[in-house]
Amino acid sequence: MQTRPLRKNAYLKVVWNKNKGVTGYEEVEKSAIPKAAQEKLTKG
């Protein structure tokens, strides 16, 4: 996995394993986030 600095206001898709925790991530567009999750982001 290549390490890159995180950008401010970037959206990340996190790959999580029950035994290992976070195993990876990738930056995604806001439109790729499910609507239910987008609603929670705008409330917070």
mmCIF file with all atom_site columns, C-alpha atoms in Angstrom:
data_model
loop_
_atom_site.group_PDB
_atom_site.id
_atom_site.type_symbol
_atom_site.label_atom_id
_atom_site.label_alt_id
_atom_site.label_comp_id
_atom_site.label_asym_id
_atom_site.label_entity_id
_atom_site.label_seq_id
_atom_site.pdbx_PDB_ins_code
_atom_site.Cartn_x
_atom_site.Cartn_y
_atom_site.Cartn_z
_atom_site.occupancy
_atom_site.B_iso_or_equiv
_atom_site.pdbx_formal_charge
_atom_site.auth_seq_id
_atom_site.auth_comp_id
_atom_site.auth_asym_id
_atom_site.auth_atom_id
_atom_site.pdbx_PDB_model_num
ATOM 1  C CA . MET A 1 1  ? 0.000   0.000  0.000  1.00 0.00 ? 1  MET A CA 1
ATOM 2  C CA . GLN A 1 2  ? 1.365   3.390  -0.974 1.00 0.00 ? 2  GLN A CA 1
ATOM 3  C CA . THR A 1 3  ? 1.363   6.106  1.684  1.00 0.00 ? 3  THR A CA 1
ATOM 4  C CA . ARG A 1 4  ? -0.009  9.520  0.706  1.00 0.00 ? 4  ARG A CA 1
ATOM 5  C CA . PRO A 1 5  ? -0.774  12.609 2.780  1.00 0.00 ? 5  PRO A CA 1
ATOM 6  C CA . LEU A 1 6  ? -4.449  13.161 3.543  1.00 0.00 ? 6  LEU A CA 1
ATOM 7  C CA . ARG A 1 7  ? -6.164  16.201 2.044  1.00 0.00 ? 7  ARG A CA 1
ATOM 8  C CA . LYS A 1 8  ? -8.441  18.447 4.065  1.00 0.00 ? 8  LYS A CA 1
ATOM 9  C CA . ASN A 1 9  ? -12.146 17.769 3.345  1.00 0.00 ? 9  ASN A CA 1
ATOM 10 C CA . ALA A 1 10 ? -11.321 14.512 1.522  1.00 0.00 ? 10 ALA A CA 1
ATOM 11 C CA . TYR A 1 11 ? -13.642 11.501 1.742  1.00 0.00 ? 11 TYR A CA 1
ATOM 12 C CA . LEU A 1 12 ? -12.079 8.113  2.448  1.00 0.00 ? 12 LEU A CA 1
ATOM 13 C CA . LYS A 1 13 ? -13.291 4.574  1.890  1.00 0.00 ? 13 LYS A CA 1
ATOM 14 C CA . VAL A 1 14 ? -11.733 2.526  4.692  1.00 0.00 ? 14 VAL A CA 1
ATOM 15 C CA . VAL A 1 15 ? -11.032 -1.214 4.480  1.00 0.00 ? 15 VAL A CA 1
ATOM 16 C CA . TRP A 1 16 ? -11.457 -2.648 7.974  1.00 0.00 ? 16 TRP A CA 1
ATOM 17 C CA . ASN A 1 17 ? -10.774 -6.173 9.192  1.00 0.00 ? 17 ASN A CA 1
ATOM 18 C CA . LYS A 1 18 ? -12.250 -7.458 12.464 1.00 0.00 ? 18 LYS A CA 1
ATOM 19 C CA . ASN A 1 19 ? -8.915  -8.988 13.519 1.00 0.00 ? 19 ASN A CA 1
ATOM 20 C CA . LYS A 1 20 ? -6.418  -6.528 12.024 1.00 0.00 ? 20 LYS A CA 1
ATOM 21 C CA . GLY A 1 21 ? -8.281  -3.205 12.173 1.00 0.00 ? 21 GLY A CA 1
ATOM 22 C CA . VAL A 1 22 ? -7.762  -0.778 9.282  1.00 0.00 ? 22 VAL A CA 1
ATOM 23 C CA . THR A 1 23 ? -5.939  -2.518 6.437  1.00 0.00 ? 23 THR A CA 1
ATOM 24 C CA . GLY A 1 24 ? -6.290  0.135  3.749  1.00 0.00 ? 24 GLY A CA 1
ATOM 25 C CA . TYR A 1 25 ? -8.057  3.205  2.475  1.00 0.00 ? 25 TYR A CA 1
ATOM 26 C CA . GLU A 1 26 ? -8.684  5.129  -0.726 1.00 0.00 ? 26 GLU A CA 1
ATOM 27 C CA . GLU A 1 27 ? -9.963  8.599  -1.493 1.00 0.00 ? 27 GLU A CA 1
ATOM 28 C CA . VAL A 1 28 ? -13.435 8.701  -3.067 1.00 0.00 ? 28 VAL A CA 1
ATOM 29 C CA . GLU A 1 29 ? -15.731 11.384 -4.441 1.00 0.00 ? 29 GLU A CA 1
ATOM 30 C CA . LYS A 1 30 ? -18.607 12.602 -2.284 1.00 0.00 ? 30 LYS A CA 1
ATOM 31 C CA . SER A 1 31 ? -21.039 11.165 -4.850 1.00 0.00 ? 31 SER A CA 1
ATOM 32 C CA . ALA A 1 32 ? -19.673 7.649  -4.112 1.00 0.00 ? 32 ALA A CA 1
ATOM 33 C CA . ILE A 1 33 ? -20.811 7.825  -0.470 1.00 0.00 ? 33 ILE A CA 1
ATOM 34 C CA . PRO A 1 34 ? -24.173 6.138  0.263  1.00 0.00 ? 34 PRO A CA 1
ATOM 35 C CA . LYS A 1 35 ? -27.020 8.594  0.945  1.00 0.00 ? 35 LYS A CA 1
ATOM 36 C CA . ALA A 1 36 ? -27.539 7.370  4.539  1.00 0.00 ? 36 ALA A CA 1
ATOM 37 C CA . ALA A 1 37 ? -23.884 8.073  5.335  1.00 0.00 ? 37 ALA A CA 1
ATOM 38 C CA . GLN A 1 38 ? -24.029 11.485 3.593  1.00 0.00 ? 38 GLN A CA 1
ATOM 39 C CA . GLU A 1 39 ? -26.965 12.457 5.810  1.00 0.00 ? 39 GLU A CA 1
ATOM 40 C CA . LYS A 1 40 ? -24.978 11.560 8.939  1.00 0.00 ? 40 LYS A CA 1
ATOM 41 C CA . LEU A 1 41 ? -22.011 13.598 7.691  1.00 0.00 ? 41 LEU A CA 1
ATOM 42 C CA . THR A 1 42 ? -24.127 16.708 7.152  1.00 0.00 ? 42 THR A CA 1
ATOM 43 C CA . LYS A 1 43 ? -25.729 16.429 10.614 1.00 0.00 ? 43 LYS A CA 1
ATOM 44 C CA . GLY A 1 44 ? -22.381 16.245 12.432 1.00 0.00 ? 44 GLY A CA 1
#
